[in-house]
PDB file of C-alpha atoms in Angstrom:
ATOM      1  CA  UNK A  18      36.095 -18.431 -27.899  1.00  0.00           C
ATOM      2  CA  UNK A  19      34.846 -17.830 -31.449  1.00  0.00           C
ATOM      3  CA  UNK A  20      35.632 -14.131 -31.135  1.00  0.00           C
ATOM      4  CA  UNK A  21      39.151 -14.906 -29.931  1.00  0.00           C
ATOM      5  CA  UNK A  22      39.782 -17.289 -32.827  1.00  0.00           C
ATOM      6  CA  UNK A  23      38.315 -14.834 -35.331  1.00  0.00           C
ATOM      7  CA  UNK A  24      40.494 -12.024 -33.982  1.00  0.00           C
ATOM      8  CA  UNK A  25      43.603 -14.196 -34.164  1.00  0.00           C
ATOM      9  CA  UNK A  26      42.882 -15.162 -37.771  1.00  0.00           C
ATOM     10  CA  UNK A  27      42.255 -11.524 -38.687  1.00  0.00           C
ATOM     11  CA  UNK A  28      45.581 -10.517 -37.126  1.00  0.00           C
ATOM     12  CA  UNK A  29      47.372 -13.173 -39.169  1.00  0.00           C
ATOM     13  CA  UNK A  30      45.725 -11.945 -42.376  1.00  0.00           C
ATOM     14  CA  UNK A  31      46.819  -8.376 -41.647  1.00  0.00           C
ATOM     15  CA  UNK A  32      50.433  -9.386 -41.082  1.00  0.00           C
ATOM     16  CA  UNK A  33      50.495 -11.600 -44.166  1.00  0.00           C
ATOM     17  CA  UNK A  34      49.011  -8.889 -46.380  1.00  0.00           C
ATOM     18  CA  UNK A  35      51.522  -6.274 -45.258  1.00  0.00           C
ATOM     19  CA  UNK A  36      54.430  -8.706 -45.610  1.00  0.00           C
ATOM     20  CA  UNK A  37      53.406  -9.591 -49.181  1.00  0.00           C
ATOM     21  CA  UNK A  38      53.195  -5.931 -50.180  1.00  0.00           C
ATOM     22  CA  UNK A  39      56.560  -5.052 -48.669  1.00  0.00           C
ATOM     23  CA  UNK A  40      58.225  -7.966 -50.465  1.00  0.00           C
ATOM     24  CA  UNK A  41      56.735  -6.996 -53.832  1.00  0.00           C
ATOM     25  CA  UNK A  42      58.120  -4.765 -56.540  1.00  0.00           C
ATOM     26  CA  UNK A  43      56.398  -1.394 -56.458  1.00  0.00           C
ATOM     27  CA  UNK A  44      55.017   0.580 -59.415  1.00  0.00           C
ATOM     28  CA  UNK A  45      53.185   3.873 -59.927  1.00  0.00           C
ATOM     29  CA  UNK A  46      50.845   2.982 -62.773  1.00  0.00           C
ATOM     30  CA  UNK A  47      47.843   5.312 -62.495  1.00  0.00           C
ATOM     31  CA  UNK A  48      46.581   5.994 -58.952  1.00  0.00           C
ATOM     32  CA  UNK A  49      44.165   4.798 -56.300  1.00  0.00           C
ATOM     33  CA  UNK A  50      42.526   6.803 -53.511  1.00  0.00           C
ATOM     34  CA  UNK A  51      42.616   4.872 -50.221  1.00  0.00           C
ATOM     35  CA  UNK A  52      40.323   5.822 -47.360  1.00  0.00           C
ATOM     36  CA  UNK A  53      37.734   4.316 -45.033  1.00  0.00           C
ATOM     37  CA  UNK A  54      34.827   3.522 -47.306  1.00  0.00           C
ATOM     38  CA  UNK A  55      31.918   3.304 -44.880  1.00  0.00           C
ATOM     39  CA  UNK A  56      28.557   4.162 -46.411  1.00  0.00           C
ATOM     40  CA  UNK A  57      27.061   4.216 -42.896  1.00  0.00           C
ATOM     41  CA  UNK A  58      29.274   7.157 -41.937  1.00  0.00           C
ATOM     42  CA  UNK A  59      28.803  10.167 -44.201  1.00  0.00           C
ATOM     43  CA  UNK A  60      32.072  11.781 -43.119  1.00  0.00           C
ATOM     44  CA  UNK A  61      34.214   8.719 -43.781  1.00  0.00           C
ATOM     45  CA  UNK A  62      32.617   8.218 -47.152  1.00  0.00           C
ATOM     46  CA  UNK A  63      32.652  11.777 -48.543  1.00  0.00           C
ATOM     47  CA  UNK A  64      36.069  12.885 -47.218  1.00  0.00           C
ATOM     48  CA  UNK A  65      37.964  11.423 -50.200  1.00  0.00           C
ATOM     49  CA  UNK A  66      39.035  13.332 -53.331  1.00  0.00           C
ATOM     50  CA  UNK A  67      37.902  10.627 -55.774  1.00  0.00           C
ATOM     51  CA  UNK A  68      34.380  12.010 -55.327  1.00  0.00           C
ATOM     52  CA  UNK A  69      35.325  15.463 -56.623  1.00  0.00           C
ATOM     53  CA  UNK A  70      37.867  15.124 -59.444  1.00  0.00           C
ATOM     54  CA  UNK A  71      37.132  13.403 -62.734  1.00  0.00           C
ATOM     55  CA  UNK A  72      40.693  12.092 -63.029  1.00  0.00           C
ATOM     56  CA  UNK A  73      40.114  10.082 -59.824  1.00  0.00           C
ATOM     57  CA  UNK A  74      36.588   8.818 -60.522  1.00  0.00           C
ATOM     58  CA  UNK A  75      36.229   5.098 -59.786  1.00  0.00           C
ATOM     59  CA  UNK A  76      39.770   4.844 -58.406  1.00  0.00           C
ATOM     60  CA  UNK A  77      39.203   4.036 -54.746  1.00  0.00           C
ATOM     61  CA  UNK A  78      40.092   1.340 -52.229  1.00  0.00           C
ATOM     62  CA  UNK A  79      38.968   0.683 -48.654  1.00  0.00           C
ATOM     63  CA  UNK A  80      41.839   0.987 -46.184  1.00  0.00           C
ATOM     64  CA  UNK A  81      40.406  -2.020 -44.328  1.00  0.00           C
ATOM     65  CA  UNK A  82      40.812  -4.250 -47.397  1.00  0.00           C
ATOM     66  CA  UNK A  83      44.008  -5.712 -45.977  1.00  0.00           C
ATOM     67  CA  UNK A  84      42.098  -7.821 -43.433  1.00  0.00           C
ATOM     68  CA  UNK A  85      39.309  -9.217 -45.600  1.00  0.00           C
ATOM     69  CA  UNK A  86      38.489 -12.923 -45.247  1.00  0.00           C
ATOM     70  CA  UNK A  87      37.879 -13.290 -48.974  1.00  0.00           C
ATOM     71  CA  UNK A  88      41.235 -14.280 -50.484  1.00  0.00           C
ATOM     72  CA  UNK A  89      40.399 -12.856 -53.902  1.00  0.00           C
ATOM     73  CA  UNK A  90      39.394  -9.457 -52.518  1.00  0.00           C
ATOM     74  CA  UNK A  91      42.421  -9.347 -50.242  1.00  0.00           C
ATOM     75  CA  UNK A  92      44.703 -10.172 -53.187  1.00  0.00           C
ATOM     76  CA  UNK A  93      43.081  -7.355 -55.123  1.00  0.00           C
ATOM     77  CA  UNK A  94      44.050  -5.019 -52.275  1.00  0.00           C
ATOM     78  CA  UNK A  95      47.650  -6.254 -52.498  1.00  0.00           C
ATOM     79  CA  UNK A  96      47.820  -5.986 -56.283  1.00  0.00           C
ATOM     80  CA  UNK A  97      46.294  -2.515 -56.317  1.00  0.00           C
ATOM     81  CA  UNK A  98      48.702  -1.179 -53.702  1.00  0.00           C
ATOM     82  CA  UNK A  99      51.688  -2.706 -55.485  1.00  0.00           C
ATOM     83  CA  UNK A 100      50.830  -1.350 -58.908  1.00  0.00           C
ATOM     84  CA  UNK A 101      49.498   2.169 -58.304  1.00  0.00           C
ATOM     85  CA  UNK A 102      50.506   5.496 -56.827  1.00  0.00           C
ATOM     86  CA  UNK A 103      48.592   6.205 -53.620  1.00  0.00           C
ATOM     87  CA  UNK A 104      46.398   9.081 -52.490  1.00  0.00           C
ATOM     88  CA  UNK A 105      45.670   8.393 -48.819  1.00  0.00           C
ATOM     89  CA  UNK A 106      42.730  10.127 -47.169  1.00  0.00           C
ATOM     90  CA  UNK A 107      40.955  11.991 -46.035  1.00  0.00           C
ATOM     91  CA  UNK A 108      39.683  11.274 -42.564  1.00  0.00           C
ATOM     92  CA  UNK A 109      41.113  10.635 -39.116  1.00  0.00           C
ATOM     93  CA  UNK A 110      43.644   8.027 -40.200  1.00  0.00           C
ATOM     94  CA  UNK A 111      46.532   9.167 -37.991  1.00  0.00           C
ATOM     95  CA  UNK A 112      47.203   8.265 -34.350  1.00  0.00           C
ATOM     96  CA  UNK A 113      44.440   5.674 -34.447  1.00  0.00           C
ATOM     97  CA  UNK A 114      45.156   1.998 -33.711  1.00  0.00           C
ATOM     98  CA  UNK A 115      42.783   0.697 -36.375  1.00  0.00           C
ATOM     99  CA  UNK A 116      44.797   2.414 -39.111  1.00  0.00           C
ATOM    100  CA  UNK A 117      48.287   2.268 -37.612  1.00  0.00           C
ATOM    101  CA  UNK A 118      49.580  -0.731 -39.572  1.00  0.00           C
ATOM    102  CA  UNK A 119      48.304   0.581 -42.886  1.00  0.00           C
ATOM    103  CA  UNK A 120      49.739   4.053 -42.377  1.00  0.00           C
ATOM    104  CA  UNK A 121      53.132   2.637 -41.403  1.00  0.00           C
ATOM    105  CA  UNK A 122      52.972   0.446 -44.515  1.00  0.00           C
ATOM    106  CA  UNK A 123      52.345   3.476 -46.741  1.00  0.00           C
ATOM    107  CA  UNK A 124      55.197   5.319 -45.009  1.00  0.00           C
ATOM    108  CA  UNK A 125      57.564   2.419 -45.770  1.00  0.00           C
ATOM    109  CA  UNK A 126      56.381   2.208 -49.376  1.00  0.00           C
ATOM    110  CA  UNK A 127      57.284   5.864 -49.817  1.00  0.00           C
ATOM    111  CA  UNK A 128      60.861   4.895 -49.034  1.00  0.00           C
ATOM    112  CA  UNK A 129      60.703   2.217 -51.746  1.00  0.00           C
ATOM    113  CA  UNK A 130      59.846   4.628 -54.548  1.00  0.00           C
ATOM    114  CA  UNK A 131      56.063   4.547 -54.230  1.00  0.00           C
ATOM    115  CA  UNK A 132      54.462   7.897 -55.001  1.00  0.00           C
ATOM    116  CA  UNK A 133      52.324   8.758 -51.989  1.00  0.00           C
ATOM    117  CA  UNK A 134      50.027  11.650 -51.153  1.00  0.00           C
ATOM    118  CA  UNK A 135      48.296  12.424 -47.873  1.00  0.00           C
ATOM    119  CA  UNK A 136      45.141  14.433 -48.578  1.00  0.00           C
ATOM    120  CA  UNK A 137      43.251  15.969 -45.674  1.00  0.00           C
ATOM    121  CA  UNK A 138      44.139  13.330 -43.076  1.00  0.00           C
ATOM    122  CA  UNK A 139      44.273  14.130 -39.374  1.00  0.00           C
ATOM    123  CA  UNK A 140      44.881  12.718 -35.920  1.00  0.00           C
ATOM    124  CA  UNK A 141      42.135  10.779 -34.193  1.00  0.00           C
ATOM    125  CA  UNK A 142      43.230   9.668 -30.726  1.00  0.00           C
ATOM    126  CA  UNK A 143      40.363   8.300 -28.659  1.00  0.00           C
ATOM    127  CA  UNK A 144      41.650   8.730 -25.101  1.00  0.00           C
ATOM    128  CA  UNK A 145      40.286  11.918 -23.463  1.00  0.00           C
ATOM    129  CA  UNK A 146      43.623  12.708 -21.827  1.00  0.00           C
ATOM    130  CA  UNK A 147      45.064  13.292 -25.325  1.00  0.00           C
ATOM    131  CA  UNK A 148      42.459  15.869 -26.339  1.00  0.00           C
ATOM    132  CA  UNK A 149      44.102  19.165 -27.256  1.00  0.00           C
ATOM    133  CA  UNK A 150      47.506  17.680 -26.417  1.00  0.00           C
ATOM    134  CA  UNK A 151      48.564  15.860 -29.588  1.00  0.00           C
ATOM    135  CA  UNK A 152      51.954  17.135 -30.737  1.00  0.00           C
ATOM    136  CA  UNK A 153      53.165  14.315 -32.994  1.00  0.00           C
ATOM    137  CA  UNK A 154      51.745  11.976 -35.609  1.00  0.00           C
ATOM    138  CA  UNK A 155      52.344   8.229 -35.500  1.00  0.00           C
ATOM    139  CA  UNK A 156      54.003   8.397 -38.929  1.00  0.00           C
ATOM    140  CA  UNK A 157      56.587  10.785 -40.334  1.00  0.00           C
ATOM    141  CA  UNK A 158      54.587  12.788 -42.855  1.00  0.00           C
ATOM    142  CA  UNK A 159      57.795  14.190 -44.365  1.00  0.00           C
ATOM    143  CA  UNK A 160      58.496  10.737 -45.816  1.00  0.00           C
ATOM    144  CA  UNK A 161      55.415  10.959 -48.038  1.00  0.00           C
ATOM    145  CA  UNK A 162      55.722  12.541 -51.469  1.00  0.00           C
ATOM    146  CA  UNK A 163      53.178  15.241 -50.618  1.00  0.00           C
ATOM    147  CA  UNK A 164      51.555  15.635 -47.210  1.00  0.00           C
ATOM    148  CA  UNK A 165      48.343  17.604 -46.777  1.00  0.00           C
ATOM    149  CA  UNK A 166      46.896  17.372 -43.268  1.00  0.00           C
ATOM    150  CA  UNK A 167      43.680  18.843 -41.907  1.00  0.00           C
ATOM    151  CA  UNK A 168      45.248  19.700 -38.535  1.00  0.00           C
ATOM    152  CA  UNK A 169      46.154  23.365 -38.709  1.00  0.00           C
ATOM    153  CA  UNK A 170      49.082  23.407 -36.250  1.00  0.00           C
ATOM    154  CA  UNK A 171      50.506  19.984 -37.033  1.00  0.00           C
ATOM    155  CA  UNK A 172      53.183  18.877 -39.544  1.00  0.00           C
ATOM    156  CA  UNK A 173      52.282  18.909 -43.217  1.00  0.00           C
ATOM    157  CA  UNK A 174      50.644  21.444 -45.493  1.00  0.00           C
ATOM    158  CA  UNK A 175      47.274  22.543 -44.142  1.00  0.00           C
ATOM    159  CA  UNK A 176      44.532  21.035 -46.316  1.00  0.00           C
ATOM    160  CA  UNK A 177      41.010  20.924 -44.817  1.00  0.00           C
ATOM    161  CA  UNK A 178      38.669  18.112 -45.745  1.00  0.00           C
ATOM    162  CA  UNK A 179      38.046  17.952 -49.499  1.00  0.00           C
ATOM    163  CA  UNK A 180      34.314  17.379 -48.958  1.00  0.00           C
ATOM    164  CA  UNK A 181      33.981  21.175 -49.090  1.00  0.00           C
ATOM    165  CA  UNK A 182      34.030  20.736 -52.883  1.00  0.00           C
ATOM    166  CA  UNK A 183      30.680  18.953 -52.888  1.00  0.00           C
ATOM    167  CA  UNK A 184      28.167  21.057 -54.871  1.00  0.00           C
ATOM    168  CA  UNK A 185      25.482  20.487 -52.254  1.00  0.00           C
ATOM    169  CA  UNK A 186      26.897  23.393 -50.247  1.00  0.00           C
ATOM    170  CA  UNK A 187      25.967  25.783 -53.071  1.00  0.00           C
ATOM    171  CA  UNK A 188      22.238  25.037 -52.922  1.00  0.00           C
ATOM    172  CA  UNK A 189      20.081  27.720 -51.273  1.00  0.00           C
ATOM    173  CA  UNK A 190      18.336  26.933 -48.006  1.00  0.00           C
ATOM    174  CA  UNK A 191      16.000  28.301 -45.341  1.00  0.00           C
ATOM    175  CA  UNK A 192      16.429  27.845 -41.592  1.00  0.00           C
ATOM    176  CA  UNK A 193      13.265  26.347 -40.105  1.00  0.00           C
ATOM    177  CA  UNK A 194      14.498  25.297 -36.645  1.00  0.00           C
ATOM    178  CA  UNK A 195      16.673  26.924 -34.016  1.00  0.00           C
ATOM    179  CA  UNK A 196      18.751  24.036 -32.644  1.00  0.00           C
ATOM    180  CA  UNK A 197      19.557  20.733 -34.338  1.00  0.00           C
ATOM    181  CA  UNK A 198      21.343  17.821 -32.640  1.00  0.00           C
ATOM    182  CA  UNK A 199      23.439  15.471 -34.794  1.00  0.00           C
ATOM    183  CA  UNK A 200      24.786  12.337 -33.121  1.00  0.00           C
ATOM    184  CA  UNK A 201      27.790  10.250 -34.078  1.00  0.00           C
ATOM    185  CA  UNK A 202      26.721   6.706 -34.908  1.00  0.00           C
ATOM    186  CA  UNK A 203      28.273   5.359 -31.679  1.00  0.00           C
ATOM    187  CA  UNK A 204      26.184   7.756 -29.582  1.00  0.00           C
ATOM    188  CA  UNK A 205      23.012   6.262 -31.026  1.00  0.00           C
ATOM    189  CA  UNK A 206      23.742   3.247 -28.801  1.00  0.00           C
ATOM    190  CA  UNK A 207      23.487   5.411 -25.642  1.00  0.00           C
ATOM    191  CA  UNK A 208      19.793   5.901 -24.753  1.00  0.00           C
ATOM    192  CA  UNK A 209      20.593   8.066 -21.738  1.00  0.00           C
ATOM    193  CA  UNK A 210      22.138  10.686 -24.045  1.00  0.00           C
ATOM    194  CA  UNK A 211      19.381  10.451 -26.636  1.00  0.00           C
ATOM    195  CA  UNK A 212      16.821  11.010 -23.885  1.00  0.00           C
ATOM    196  CA  UNK A 213      18.400  14.360 -22.969  1.00  0.00           C
ATOM    197  CA  UNK A 214      17.421  15.745 -26.371  1.00  0.00           C
ATOM    198  CA  UNK A 215      14.016  14.130 -26.877  1.00  0.00           C
ATOM    199  CA  UNK A 216      12.442  17.572 -27.304  1.00  0.00           C
ATOM    200  CA  UNK A 217      14.838  18.694 -30.052  1.00  0.00           C
ATOM    201  CA  UNK A 218      15.131  17.812 -33.731  1.00  0.00           C
ATOM    202  CA  UNK A 219      17.853  15.161 -34.126  1.00  0.00           C
ATOM    203  CA  UNK A 220      19.789  13.401 -36.851  1.00  0.00           C
ATOM    204  CA  UNK A 221      23.007  11.348 -37.056  1.00  0.00           C
ATOM    205  CA  UNK A 222      26.016  10.857 -39.287  1.00  0.00           C
ATOM    206  CA  UNK A 223      24.488   7.556 -40.394  1.00  0.00           C
ATOM    207  CA  UNK A 224      21.842   9.489 -42.301  1.00  0.00           C
ATOM    208  CA  UNK A 225      21.789   9.800 -46.046  1.00  0.00           C
ATOM    209  CA  UNK A 226      24.247  12.578 -46.911  1.00  0.00           C
ATOM    210  CA  UNK A 227      21.685  14.764 -48.659  1.00  0.00           C
ATOM    211  CA  UNK A 228      19.262  14.384 -45.744  1.00  0.00           C
ATOM    212  CA  UNK A 229      21.999  15.177 -43.241  1.00  0.00           C
ATOM    213  CA  UNK A 230      23.067  18.346 -45.044  1.00  0.00           C
ATOM    214  CA  UNK A 231      19.414  19.384 -45.376  1.00  0.00           C
ATOM    215  CA  UNK A 232      19.044  18.961 -41.594  1.00  0.00           C
ATOM    216  CA  UNK A 233      22.107  21.124 -40.953  1.00  0.00           C
ATOM    217  CA  UNK A 234      20.881  23.773 -43.380  1.00  0.00           C
ATOM    218  CA  UNK A 235      17.497  23.891 -41.671  1.00  0.00           C
ATOM    219  CA  UNK A 236      19.140  24.574 -38.288  1.00  0.00           C
ATOM    220  CA  UNK A 237      20.403  27.898 -36.982  1.00  0.00           C
ATOM    221  CA  UNK A 238      22.601  26.156 -34.395  1.00  0.00           C
ATOM    222  CA  UNK A 239      24.144  22.679 -34.245  1.00  0.00           C
ATOM    223  CA  UNK A 240      25.298  20.428 -31.402  1.00  0.00           C
ATOM    224  CA  UNK A 241      27.273  17.390 -32.562  1.00  0.00           C
ATOM    225  CA  UNK A 242      29.924  14.832 -31.661  1.00  0.00           C
ATOM    226  CA  UNK A 243      30.713  14.207 -35.340  1.00  0.00           C
ATOM    227  CA  UNK A 244      33.812  15.891 -36.795  1.00  0.00           C
ATOM    228  CA  UNK A 245      32.369  16.245 -40.267  1.00  0.00           C
ATOM    229  CA  UNK A 246      29.064  17.575 -39.006  1.00  0.00           C
ATOM    230  CA  UNK A 247      31.079  20.232 -37.167  1.00  0.00           C
ATOM    231  CA  UNK A 248      33.009  20.996 -40.369  1.00  0.00           C
ATOM    232  CA  UNK A 249      29.987  21.062 -42.676  1.00  0.00           C
ATOM    233  CA  UNK A 250      28.038  23.198 -40.210  1.00  0.00           C
ATOM    234  CA  UNK A 251      30.858  25.739 -40.109  1.00  0.00           C
ATOM    235  CA  UNK A 252      31.032  25.766 -43.917  1.00  0.00           C
ATOM    236  CA  UNK A 253      27.319  26.601 -43.931  1.00  0.00           C
ATOM    237  CA  UNK A 254      27.705  29.451 -41.445  1.00  0.00           C
ATOM    238  CA  UNK A 255      26.101  27.746 -38.444  1.00  0.00           C
ATOM    239  CA  UNK A 256      26.850  28.291 -34.781  1.00  0.00           C
ATOM    240  CA  UNK A 257      28.394  25.026 -33.579  1.00  0.00           C
ATOM    241  CA  UNK A 258      29.023  23.405 -30.205  1.00  0.00           C
ATOM    242  CA  UNK A 259      30.928  20.116 -30.293  1.00  0.00           C
ATOM    243  CA  UNK A 260      31.091  17.230 -27.846  1.00  0.00           C
ATOM    244  CA  UNK A 261      34.475  15.642 -28.599  1.00  0.00           C
ATOM    245  CA  UNK A 262      34.901  11.877 -28.851  1.00  0.00           C
ATOM    246  CA  UNK A 263      38.526  12.033 -30.038  1.00  0.00           C
ATOM    247  CA  UNK A 264      41.431  14.439 -30.469  1.00  0.00           C
ATOM    248  CA  UNK A 265      40.348  15.345 -34.012  1.00  0.00           C
ATOM    249  CA  UNK A 266      38.153  18.278 -32.915  1.00  0.00           C
ATOM    250  CA  UNK A 267      41.023  20.279 -31.486  1.00  0.00           C
ATOM    251  CA  UNK A 268      43.186  21.121 -34.488  1.00  0.00           C
ATOM    252  CA  UNK A 269      40.792  22.604 -37.013  1.00  0.00           C
ATOM    253  CA  UNK A 270      41.823  26.066 -38.208  1.00  0.00           C
ATOM    254  CA  UNK A 271      38.854  27.658 -36.387  1.00  0.00           C
ATOM    255  CA  UNK A 272      38.489  26.321 -32.862  1.00  0.00           C
ATOM    256  CA  UNK A 273      34.918  25.188 -32.121  1.00  0.00           C
ATOM    257  CA  UNK A 274      33.241  25.668 -28.775  1.00  0.00           C
ATOM    258  CA  UNK A 275      33.805  22.437 -26.851  1.00  0.00           C
ATOM    259  CA  UNK A 276      31.319  21.139 -24.289  1.00  0.00           C
ATOM    260  CA  UNK A 277      29.571  17.963 -23.151  1.00  0.00           C
ATOM    261  CA  UNK A 278      26.050  16.732 -23.672  1.00  0.00           C
ATOM    262  CA  UNK A 279      24.937  18.022 -20.256  1.00  0.00           C
ATOM    263  CA  UNK A 280      25.965  21.614 -20.961  1.00  0.00           C
ATOM    264  CA  UNK A 281      26.114  22.016 -24.730  1.00  0.00           C
ATOM    265  CA  UNK A 282      22.805  23.858 -25.099  1.00  0.00           C
ATOM    266  CA  UNK A 283      24.056  26.625 -22.805  1.00  0.00           C
ATOM    267  CA  UNK A 284      27.228  27.342 -24.799  1.00  0.00           C
ATOM    268  CA  UNK A 285      25.962  29.022 -27.953  1.00  0.00           C
ATOM    269  CA  UNK A 286      26.706  32.514 -26.668  1.00  0.00           C
ATOM    270  CA  UNK A 287      30.406  31.623 -27.052  1.00  0.00           C
ATOM    271  CA  UNK A 288      30.167  30.483 -30.667  1.00  0.00           C
ATOM    272  CA  UNK A 289      31.304  32.317 -33.797  1.00  0.00           C
ATOM    273  CA  UNK A 290      30.564  31.959 -37.475  1.00  0.00           C
ATOM    274  CA  UNK A 291      33.170  32.219 -40.220  1.00  0.00           C
ATOM    275  CA  UNK A 292      32.000  34.006 -43.379  1.00  0.00           C
ATOM    276  CA  UNK A 293      33.973  32.944 -46.434  1.00  0.00           C
ATOM    277  CA  UNK A 294      35.123  29.646 -44.910  1.00  0.00           C
ATOM    278  CA  UNK A 295      33.579  27.524 -47.681  1.00  0.00           C
ATOM    279  CA  UNK A 296      35.398  29.464 -50.396  1.00  0.00           C
ATOM    280  CA  UNK A 297      38.643  29.414 -48.406  1.00  0.00           C
ATOM    281  CA  UNK A 298      38.582  25.628 -47.958  1.00  0.00           C
ATOM    282  CA  UNK A 299      37.707  25.096 -51.609  1.00  0.00           C
ATOM    283  CA  UNK A 300      40.552  27.327 -52.769  1.00  0.00           C
ATOM    284  CA  UNK A 301      43.064  25.437 -50.625  1.00  0.00           C
ATOM    285  CA  UNK A 302      41.928  22.071 -51.978  1.00  0.00           C
ATOM    286  CA  UNK A 303      41.865  23.242 -55.587  1.00  0.00           C
ATOM    287  CA  UNK A 304      45.410  24.596 -55.366  1.00  0.00           C
ATOM    288  CA  UNK A 305      46.530  21.417 -53.607  1.00  0.00           C
ATOM    289  CA  UNK A 306      45.011  19.284 -56.374  1.00  0.00           C
ATOM    290  CA  UNK A 307      47.158  21.046 -58.987  1.00  0.00           C
ATOM    291  CA  UNK A 308      50.288  20.168 -57.027  1.00  0.00           C
ATOM    292  CA  UNK A 309      49.156  16.572 -56.494  1.00  0.00           C
ATOM    293  CA  UNK A 310      48.163  15.881 -60.083  1.00  0.00           C
ATOM    294  CA  UNK A 311      51.429  17.341 -61.351  1.00  0.00           C
ATOM    295  CA  UNK A 312      53.378  15.106 -58.948  1.00  0.00           C
ATOM    296  CA  UNK A 313      51.404  12.044 -60.069  1.00  0.00           C
ATOM    297  CA  UNK A 314      51.564  12.978 -63.769  1.00  0.00           C
ATOM    298  CA  UNK A 315      47.787  12.833 -64.078  1.00  0.00           C
TER     299      UNK A 315
END
């Protein structure tokens, strides 16, 4: 019963927050970068441009701020959205129920004169029957001021995740293990899967970012069900086999080898590496930043 009451109250807060924003006068004073700020998920945390551009330093907001119980913090979310131009992303914010209301809100604000930018966002449908079949986003990206999406064949300008700009990818490394397994945080709750790989070095996307990248660097090959581990491994020239847990794995520019945990270790003969991918992704993001900052007058 407590969970039902808590869920009902949370739903009311969400609706009230969105209604207040839509009724408010909108301004574009400075900018804020909105994304899922989850320090327990390295991909969610480091996929946002405020980490990589001085003009955006300290200007960030958690996309889940609209449902906070604390009235003061929730009002800060409202005030920040109302007053500032918005950079939304990165991460799998599209076609995902947990972000649907917020993304529709940002779409509507674009129509009210709010300057809005999508930066490296992508679809993230959880039902297996949608994998490799997503053809439409749940918002109209053409209504945003500038739309950069990480899905290569989907609407919007192709902009891979901005985390490629992190300087950690420039540090030299030695490979000390053949195969490394990196689990998504949800998979850590499944002991039957963990047991399959008890004889292999393992990590997870809950690890400290520097430790996680060091683990990837040390590996010649990677198996993972984390999108960003797939991406970072490709940037570092690794052979990668992915075990998809949402649609997000199927629209990267370079198609990974897709498998399941029972068969992943037998799929490396099908994998490719992509020399120059790090530089390519960085160039795209750098050029995109020029367009964005000119649009936002930063």
